[in-house]
Amino acid sequence: MTEKRINLTMVVMSLIGGVIGFIIGELILINYGYKFSNIVLMGLYFGILAFCIGIMCLIGEWINPRLNGHGWRNNYLKTSFKFLIPSTLIFMFIIGMLFQFIYGMSIGSSKKIDDVVMLLDTSGSMKETDPDNERFRATLNLISNMDEKNKVAIYKFDDTVEQILPMTEVTPNIKDVVEDALEKYEKPNGKTNIKEALIKGYDEINKNSSVDRNAMMILLSDGGDNFNLSEEFDNVMEPIKKSGIAVYTIGMNKDTDFTMLKNISRETGGNYYNVNDVKDLKNVFYKIYNDRQQRILVDKRNGVFINESVYMILRILLISMIGCLIPLSVSLVFDNKNLLKGFIIGGIISGVLAGLILEYGFLNYPWLGRTYRFLADLIVATIFTLIPVKVDLKDYSKCSYSGNGKRRHIEDRESINNKFD
């Protein structure tokens, strides 16, 4: 005799496992994003997520053995715990590394970003936002860390836009040249002309363009544009978008609405960064520069890729497979073929949903990456536990108690002995 069941205790515990896995995963991304390769990073991310989900599902079934029965809990729980690490952590660590390796491969041809145009706000409001001119120090620090084959150009903008440095190849002595040039702009004044800064930045890239080089802009400001950019937004952004130039924007005032900066980055395929403490600017500049070619499964796809649609499909496919393989790895812990079938069905559904959330979320609102990962992890952790599983009632223990209070089990021995065959 069989019946279909859902273990609500497992559902809740798996959800908790997904939350724990998400938190640990975020800490790994934050603390080891530049210390480990993307391949190792994704191996750790998905291995730990699977382990957290697996151990919480195991605890849930231990508390209420609705799917595997009392015989499993009393005879095979320890064996399931032994299977836990190899079935989840190690298995998904290998899968995560393999899938990131595939996703990180260059399919067709990709354009490497070699040149950077920096657009620095020197308007009057920067007196309060950045009184010590940390943005200039961050600029000099970025130039010091750039590859010598790269080129850099710098513009300042307030009421007007002025060129501080034309597109110049990075050399050991360029930092001193830029430092001397920036001294003239240490006293901010005027309004904020983001519109003209974008136009000048595009012109600088356009006149120095070549077939084998590509560029991006980094635009830093503490406020919105005062020169009608909103009314001419499409006209200003059109040539930048057509040229495939990503604009990375940085907002420096927590009390300001940075909708315009967010729109600029979204329209061009860049990222928006919010900086509350000006001393964090060095880290933000460094992150932008190092992430300019990033392509990682659970984060925004940076750089200019000719076969963009290929990577869209590839991410959805690979995340869908991961969404299916995590429940499979959990089912291996229980060694129950009925669980395997139900978990895989739920895994397919959750994987597709997670893949769509990550891909289309990052395409439209890339600065909400943590939200997309949170939703994707919870979906992967939960949906497979909501699929009813066929349970063979013969495998369940029939329990009685002896006079001295000790529990005595009368079981179908043949069924239990075959459970892990």
Coordinates of C-alpha atoms in Angstrom, one line a residue:
M1 CA 0.0 0.0 0.0
T2 CA 1.3 3.4 -0.9
E3 CA 0.3 7.0 -0.4
K4 CA 1.8 10.4 -1.4
R5 CA 3.1 12.6 1.4
I6 CA 4.8 15.9 2.1
N7 CA 6.9 16.4 5.2
L8 CA 6.2 19.9 6.3
T9 CA 8.9 19.7 8.9
M10 CA 11.4 19.0 6.1
V11 CA 10.0 21.9 4.1
V12 CA 10.6 24.3 7.0
M13 CA 14.1 22.9 7.8
S14 CA 15.1 23.0 4.1
L15 CA 14.0 26.6 3.9
I16 CA 16.2 27.4 7.0
G17 CA 19.1 25.5 5.3
G18 CA 18.7 27.7 2.2
V19 CA 18.9 30.9 4.3
I20 CA 22.0 29.6 6.1
G21 CA 23.6 28.6 2.8
F22 CA 22.8 32.0 1.3
I23 CA 24.4 33.8 4.3
I24 CA 27.6 31.7 4.2
G25 CA 27.7 32.1 0.4
E26 CA 27.5 35.9 0.6
L27 CA 30.3 35.9 3.1
I28 CA 32.4 33.8 0.8
L29 CA 31.7 36.2 -2.2
I30 CA 32.5 39.3 -0.1
N31 CA 35.6 38.0 1.6
Y32 CA 37.1 35.8 -1.0
G33 CA 35.9 37.3 -4.3
Y34 CA 39.4 38.4 -5.2
K35 CA 41.4 35.8 -3.4
F36 CA 39.9 32.7 -5.0
S37 CA 39.4 32.0 -8.7
N38 CA 35.7 32.1 -9.9
I39 CA 35.8 28.4 -10.5
V40 CA 36.7 27.6 -6.8
L41 CA 34.4 30.3 -5.6
M42 CA 31.4 28.7 -7.4
G43 CA 32.4 25.3 -6.2
L44 CA 32.3 26.5 -2.6
Y45 CA 29.1 28.5 -3.1
F46 CA 27.0 25.6 -4.4
G47 CA 28.8 22.9 -2.3
I48 CA 28.0 24.7 0.9
L49 CA 24.4 25.6 -0.2
A50 CA 23.8 21.9 -1.0
F51 CA 25.3 20.8 2.4
C52 CA 23.2 23.3 4.4
I53 CA 20.0 22.2 2.6
G54 CA 21.0 18.5 3.0
I55 CA 21.7 18.6 6.7
M56 CA 18.6 20.5 7.5
C57 CA 16.4 18.1 5.4
L58 CA 18.1 15.3 7.3
I59 CA 17.3 16.9 10.7
G60 CA 13.7 17.5 9.5
E61 CA 13.2 13.9 8.6
W62 CA 14.9 12.8 11.8
I63 CA 12.4 14.9 13.8
N64 CA 9.4 13.7 11.8
P65 CA 10.3 10.6 9.7
R66 CA 7.2 11.0 7.5
L67 CA 8.9 10.0 4.2
N68 CA 11.4 7.3 5.3
G69 CA 9.7 5.9 8.4
H70 CA 10.8 5.0 11.9
G71 CA 12.8 2.1 10.7
W72 CA 15.1 4.4 8.8
R73 CA 15.4 6.8 11.8
N74 CA 16.4 4.0 14.2
N75 CA 18.5 1.9 11.9
Y76 CA 20.0 4.1 9.1
L77 CA 20.2 7.7 10.4
K78 CA 23.9 7.4 11.2
T79 CA 24.5 6.0 7.7
S80 CA 22.7 8.9 6.1
F81 CA 24.9 11.3 8.1
K82 CA 28.0 9.5 6.7
F83 CA 26.7 10.0 3.2
L84 CA 25.9 13.7 3.8
I85 CA 29.3 15.4 3.0
P86 CA 30.3 13.3 0.0
S87 CA 26.7 13.4 -1.5
T88 CA 26.2 17.2 -1.0
L89 CA 29.3 19.2 -0.2
I90 CA 31.8 17.3 -2.3
F91 CA 29.5 16.4 -5.2
M92 CA 28.2 20.0 -5.7
F93 CA 31.6 21.5 -5.1
I94 CA 32.8 19.6 -8.2
I95 CA 29.6 20.4 -10.1
G96 CA 29.9 24.1 -9.2
M97 CA 33.5 24.3 -10.4
L98 CA 32.7 22.4 -13.6
F99 CA 29.7 24.6 -14.5
Q100 CA 31.6 27.8 -13.7
F101 CA 34.5 26.6 -16.0
I102 CA 32.0 26.1 -18.8
Y103 CA 30.3 29.5 -18.2
G104 CA 33.6 31.3 -18.0
M105 CA 34.8 29.9 -21.4
S106 CA 35.0 32.4 -24.3
I107 CA 32.3 31.3 -26.8
G108 CA 32.9 33.0 -30.1
S109 CA 34.9 36.2 -29.5
S110 CA 34.7 38.6 -26.6
K111 CA 36.0 42.2 -26.5
K112 CA 38.4 42.9 -23.8
I113 CA 38.1 46.3 -22.1
D114 CA 41.5 48.0 -22.2
D115 CA 40.8 51.7 -21.7
V116 CA 39.1 53.7 -18.9
V117 CA 37.6 57.2 -19.0
M118 CA 37.1 58.6 -15.6
L119 CA 34.5 61.4 -15.0
L120 CA 35.0 63.1 -11.7
D121 CA 32.5 65.4 -10.0
T122 CA 34.1 68.7 -8.8
S123 CA 30.8 70.6 -8.2
G124 CA 30.3 72.8 -5.1
S125 CA 28.4 70.1 -3.2
M126 CA 31.6 68.0 -3.1
K127 CA 33.0 70.3 -0.4
E128 CA 30.8 68.5 2.1
T129 CA 30.6 65.1 0.5
D130 CA 34.4 64.7 -0.1
P131 CA 36.2 67.5 1.8
D132 CA 39.5 65.7 1.7
N133 CA 39.4 64.9 -2.0
E134 CA 39.5 61.1 -1.4
R135 CA 38.1 60.7 -5.0
F136 CA 41.4 62.0 -6.3
R137 CA 43.4 59.6 -4.1
A138 CA 41.2 56.8 -5.3
T139 CA 41.8 57.8 -8.9
L140 CA 45.6 57.8 -8.4
N141 CA 45.4 54.4 -6.6
L142 CA 43.4 52.9 -9.5
I143 CA 46.0 54.2 -12.1
S144 CA 48.8 52.6 -10.0
N145 CA 47.0 49.2 -10.2
M146 CA 46.2 49.3 -13.9
D147 CA 48.0 47.1 -16.4
E148 CA 50.6 49.0 -18.4
K149 CA 48.9 48.0 -21.7
N150 CA 45.8 49.9 -20.6
K151 CA 45.0 53.5 -21.3
V152 CA 43.3 56.1 -19.1
A153 CA 41.7 59.5 -19.7
I154 CA 40.3 61.8 -16.9
Y155 CA 37.7 64.6 -17.0
K156 CA 36.3 66.8 -14.3
F157 CA 32.8 68.2 -14.4
D158 CA 30.9 70.9 -12.6
D159 CA 29.3 73.8 -14.6
T160 CA 31.7 72.9 -17.4
V161 CA 33.7 69.8 -18.4
E162 CA 37.5 69.9 -18.6
Q163 CA 40.0 67.4 -19.7
I164 CA 42.6 66.6 -17.0
L165 CA 44.3 63.8 -18.9
P166 CA 43.8 62.8 -22.6
M167 CA 43.7 59.1 -23.4
T168 CA 47.2 58.1 -22.3
E169 CA 49.0 54.8 -22.0
V170 CA 49.6 53.7 -18.4
T171 CA 53.3 54.1 -17.6
P172 CA 55.3 54.2 -14.3
N173 CA 55.4 58.0 -14.2
I174 CA 51.8 58.8 -15.2
K175 CA 50.6 58.9 -11.6
D176 CA 52.8 61.9 -10.9
V177 CA 51.5 63.7 -14.0
V178 CA 47.9 63.1 -12.9
E179 CA 48.6 64.1 -9.3
D180 CA 50.0 67.4 -10.4
A181 CA 47.0 68.0 -12.7
L182 CA 44.4 67.2 -10.1
E183 CA 45.8 69.8 -7.6
K184 CA 44.1 72.5 -9.6
Y185 CA 40.6 71.1 -8.8
E186 CA 40.9 70.6 -5.1
K187 CA 38.4 73.5 -4.4
P188 CA 35.0 72.3 -5.8
N189 CA 32.5 74.8 -7.2
G190 CA 29.5 75.1 -9.5
K191 CA 26.7 72.8 -10.4
T192 CA 26.7 69.2 -11.8
N193 CA 26.8 68.7 -15.6
I194 CA 26.6 65.0 -16.0
K195 CA 25.2 65.3 -19.5
E196 CA 28.2 67.1 -20.9
A197 CA 30.6 64.8 -19.0
L198 CA 29.0 61.7 -20.8
I199 CA 29.2 63.4 -24.2
K200 CA 32.9 64.3 -23.6
G201 CA 33.7 60.9 -22.4
Y202 CA 32.1 59.3 -25.4
D203 CA 34.0 61.7 -27.7
E204 CA 37.3 60.8 -26.1
I205 CA 36.7 57.1 -26.5
N206 CA 35.4 57.5 -30.1
K207 CA 38.4 59.5 -31.4
N208 CA 40.8 57.0 -29.8
S209 CA 38.9 53.8 -30.8
S210 CA 40.5 51.0 -32.7
V211 CA 39.3 47.5 -33.8
D212 CA 41.3 45.7 -31.1
R213 CA 40.5 48.0 -28.1
N214 CA 37.4 48.7 -26.1
A215 CA 36.7 51.2 -23.3
M216 CA 34.5 51.9 -20.3
M217 CA 33.6 55.0 -18.3
I218 CA 33.6 55.4 -14.5
L219 CA 31.3 58.3 -13.5
L220 CA 31.4 59.5 -9.9
S221 CA 29.0 62.1 -8.5
D222 CA 27.2 63.1 -5.3
G223 CA 24.0 64.3 -7.0
G224 CA 21.8 64.5 -10.0
D225 CA 22.4 66.4 -13.3
N226 CA 21.5 70.1 -13.3
F227 CA 21.7 70.5 -17.1
N228 CA 18.6 68.7 -18.5
L229 CA 20.0 65.2 -18.9
S230 CA 16.6 63.7 -18.1
E231 CA 15.0 65.5 -21.1
E232 CA 17.8 64.5 -23.5
F233 CA 18.6 61.1 -21.9
D234 CA 17.9 59.0 -25.0
N235 CA 19.8 61.2 -27.3
V236 CA 22.9 61.3 -25.0
M237 CA 22.9 57.6 -24.3
E238 CA 22.2 56.3 -27.8
P239 CA 25.7 56.5 -29.2
I240 CA 27.2 55.2 -26.0
K241 CA 24.9 52.2 -26.1
K242 CA 25.5 51.5 -29.8
S243 CA 29.3 51.6 -29.2
G244 CA 29.0 49.0 -26.4
I245 CA 30.6 51.3 -23.9
A246 CA 29.7 50.3 -20.3
V247 CA 29.3 53.2 -17.8
Y248 CA 29.9 52.3 -14.2
T249 CA 28.4 54.9 -11.9
I250 CA 29.2 55.8 -8.2
G251 CA 26.8 57.7 -6.0
M252 CA 28.5 59.4 -3.0
N253 CA 25.7 61.0 -0.9
K254 CA 23.3 58.7 1.0
D255 CA 20.7 61.5 1.2
T256 CA 20.4 61.9 -2.6
D257 CA 18.2 60.1 -5.1
F258 CA 20.6 58.5 -7.6
T259 CA 17.9 57.3 -10.0
M260 CA 19.8 59.0 -12.9
L261 CA 23.1 57.3 -12.1
K262 CA 21.3 53.9 -11.8
N263 CA 19.6 54.5 -15.2
I264 CA 22.9 55.4 -16.9
S265 CA 24.6 52.2 -15.6
R266 CA 21.6 50.0 -16.5
E267 CA 21.2 51.3 -20.0
T268 CA 24.9 50.7 -20.8
G269 CA 25.4 47.4 -19.1
G270 CA 27.5 48.9 -16.3
N271 CA 27.0 48.7 -12.5
Y272 CA 25.9 51.3 -10.0
Y273 CA 27.7 51.5 -6.6
N274 CA 26.7 53.5 -3.6
V275 CA 29.4 54.9 -1.3
N276 CA 28.5 56.2 2.1
D277 CA 32.1 56.6 3.3
V278 CA 34.4 58.3 0.9
K279 CA 37.3 56.2 2.3
D280 CA 35.6 53.2 0.5
L281 CA 36.2 54.7 -2.9
K282 CA 39.5 53.0 -3.4
N283 CA 37.9 49.6 -2.9
V284 CA 35.0 50.5 -5.3
F285 CA 37.4 51.7 -8.0
Y286 CA 39.4 48.6 -7.6
K287 CA 36.3 46.4 -7.7
I288 CA 35.1 48.1 -10.9
Y289 CA 38.4 47.7 -12.7
N290 CA 38.8 44.0 -11.7
D291 CA 35.2 43.1 -12.4
R292 CA 35.2 44.7 -15.9
Q293 CA 35.5 41.2 -17.5
Q294 CA 33.7 39.2 -14.9
R295 CA 31.4 36.4 -15.8
I296 CA 30.2 34.4 -12.8
L297 CA 27.1 32.2 -12.5
V298 CA 25.5 34.1 -9.6
D299 CA 26.5 37.6 -10.4
K300 CA 26.2 40.2 -13.1
R301 CA 27.9 39.5 -16.4
N302 CA 30.4 42.3 -17.1
G303 CA 32.4 43.1 -20.2
V304 CA 31.4 43.3 -23.9
F305 CA 30.5 39.9 -25.3
I306 CA 29.6 39.5 -28.9
N307 CA 27.5 36.3 -28.2
E308 CA 25.6 37.8 -25.3
S309 CA 22.5 35.6 -26.0
V310 CA 24.6 32.5 -25.7
Y311 CA 25.6 33.4 -22.2
M312 CA 22.0 34.2 -21.3
I313 CA 20.9 30.8 -22.4
L314 CA 23.9 29.1 -20.8
R315 CA 23.4 30.6 -17.4
I316 CA 19.7 29.6 -17.3
L317 CA 20.6 26.1 -18.5
L318 CA 23.4 25.6 -16.0
I319 CA 21.5 27.1 -13.0
S320 CA 18.5 24.9 -14.0
M321 CA 20.8 21.8 -13.8
I322 CA 22.2 22.9 -10.5
G323 CA 18.7 23.4 -9.2
C324 CA 18.0 19.8 -10.2
L325 CA 21.3 18.3 -8.9
I326 CA 21.1 19.8 -5.4
P327 CA 17.8 17.9 -4.6
L328 CA 19.4 14.8 -6.3
S329 CA 22.4 15.1 -4.0
V330 CA 20.0 15.4 -1.0
S331 CA 18.1 12.3 -2.1
L332 CA 21.3 10.3 -2.2
V333 CA 21.7 10.9 1.6
F334 CA 18.4 9.0 2.2
D335 CA 19.0 6.4 -0.6
N336 CA 15.3 6.3 -1.3
K337 CA 14.3 6.0 -5.0
N338 CA 10.8 7.4 -4.3
L339 CA 12.4 10.6 -2.9
L340 CA 14.7 10.7 -5.8
K341 CA 11.9 10.9 -8.3
G342 CA 10.0 13.6 -6.4
F343 CA 13.0 15.6 -5.6
I344 CA 14.2 15.7 -9.2
I345 CA 10.8 16.9 -10.5
G346 CA 10.9 19.7 -7.9
G347 CA 14.5 20.4 -8.7
I348 CA 13.8 20.9 -12.4
I349 CA 11.0 23.5 -11.6
S350 CA 13.1 25.3 -9.0
G351 CA 16.2 25.3 -11.2
V352 CA 14.4 26.9 -14.1
L353 CA 12.9 29.6 -11.9
A354 CA 16.2 30.3 -10.2
G355 CA 18.0 30.6 -13.6
L356 CA 15.3 33.0 -14.9
I357 CA 15.5 35.2 -11.7
L358 CA 19.2 35.5 -11.9
E359 CA 19.5 36.1 -15.6
Y360 CA 16.7 38.6 -16.1
G361 CA 17.2 40.2 -12.7
F362 CA 20.8 41.0 -13.5
L363 CA 19.9 42.2 -16.9
N364 CA 17.4 44.8 -15.7
Y365 CA 18.4 45.8 -12.1
P366 CA 22.0 44.5 -11.6
W367 CA 22.5 46.3 -8.3
L368 CA 20.0 44.0 -6.6
G369 CA 22.2 41.0 -7.0
R370 CA 22.0 39.9 -3.4
T371 CA 18.2 39.9 -3.6
Y372 CA 18.3 37.7 -6.7
R373 CA 20.7 35.2 -5.1
F374 CA 18.5 35.1 -1.9
L375 CA 15.4 34.3 -3.9
A376 CA 17.2 31.8 -6.1
D377 CA 18.6 30.0 -3.1
L378 CA 15.3 29.8 -1.3
I379 CA 13.5 28.5 -4.4
V380 CA 16.1 25.8 -4.9
A381 CA 15.9 24.9 -1.2
T382 CA 12.1 24.8 -0.9
I383 CA 10.3 23.7 -4.1
F384 CA 11.6 20.1 -4.2
T385 CA 10.4 19.5 -0.7
L386 CA 6.8 20.5 -1.7
I387 CA 6.5 17.8 -4.3
P388 CA 4.4 14.9 -2.9
V389 CA 6.5 11.7 -2.6
K390 CA 5.1 8.2 -3.0
V391 CA 5.7 6.4 0.3
D392 CA 5.5 2.6 0.6
L393 CA 3.7 2.0 4.0
K394 CA 5.3 -1.5 4.3
D395 CA 8.6 0.3 5.0
Y396 CA 7.2 2.0 8.1
S397 CA 7.8 0.7 11.6
K398 CA 5.0 -0.5 13.8
C399 CA 6.0 0.6 17.2
S400 CA 5.0 -0.7 20.7
Y401 CA 6.5 -0.2 24.2
S402 CA 7.6 -2.8 26.7
G403 CA 6.6 -2.6 30.4
N404 CA 9.8 -0.8 31.4
G405 CA 9.3 2.0 28.9
K406 CA 11.8 0.8 26.3
R407 CA 10.8 1.1 22.8
R408 CA 10.4 -2.1 20.8
H409 CA 10.1 -2.2 17.0
I410 CA 8.4 -4.9 15.0
E411 CA 9.4 -4.3 11.4
D412 CA 9.3 -5.9 8.0
R413 CA 13.0 -7.0 8.0
E414 CA 13.1 -7.9 4.4
S415 CA 12.0 -4.3 3.4
I416 CA 14.5 -2.6 5.8
N417 CA 17.4 -4.9 4.7
N418 CA 16.8 -4.0 1.1
K419 CA 16.5 -0.3 1.8
F420 CA 20.2 0.5 1.1
D421 CA 20.8 -2.3 -1.4

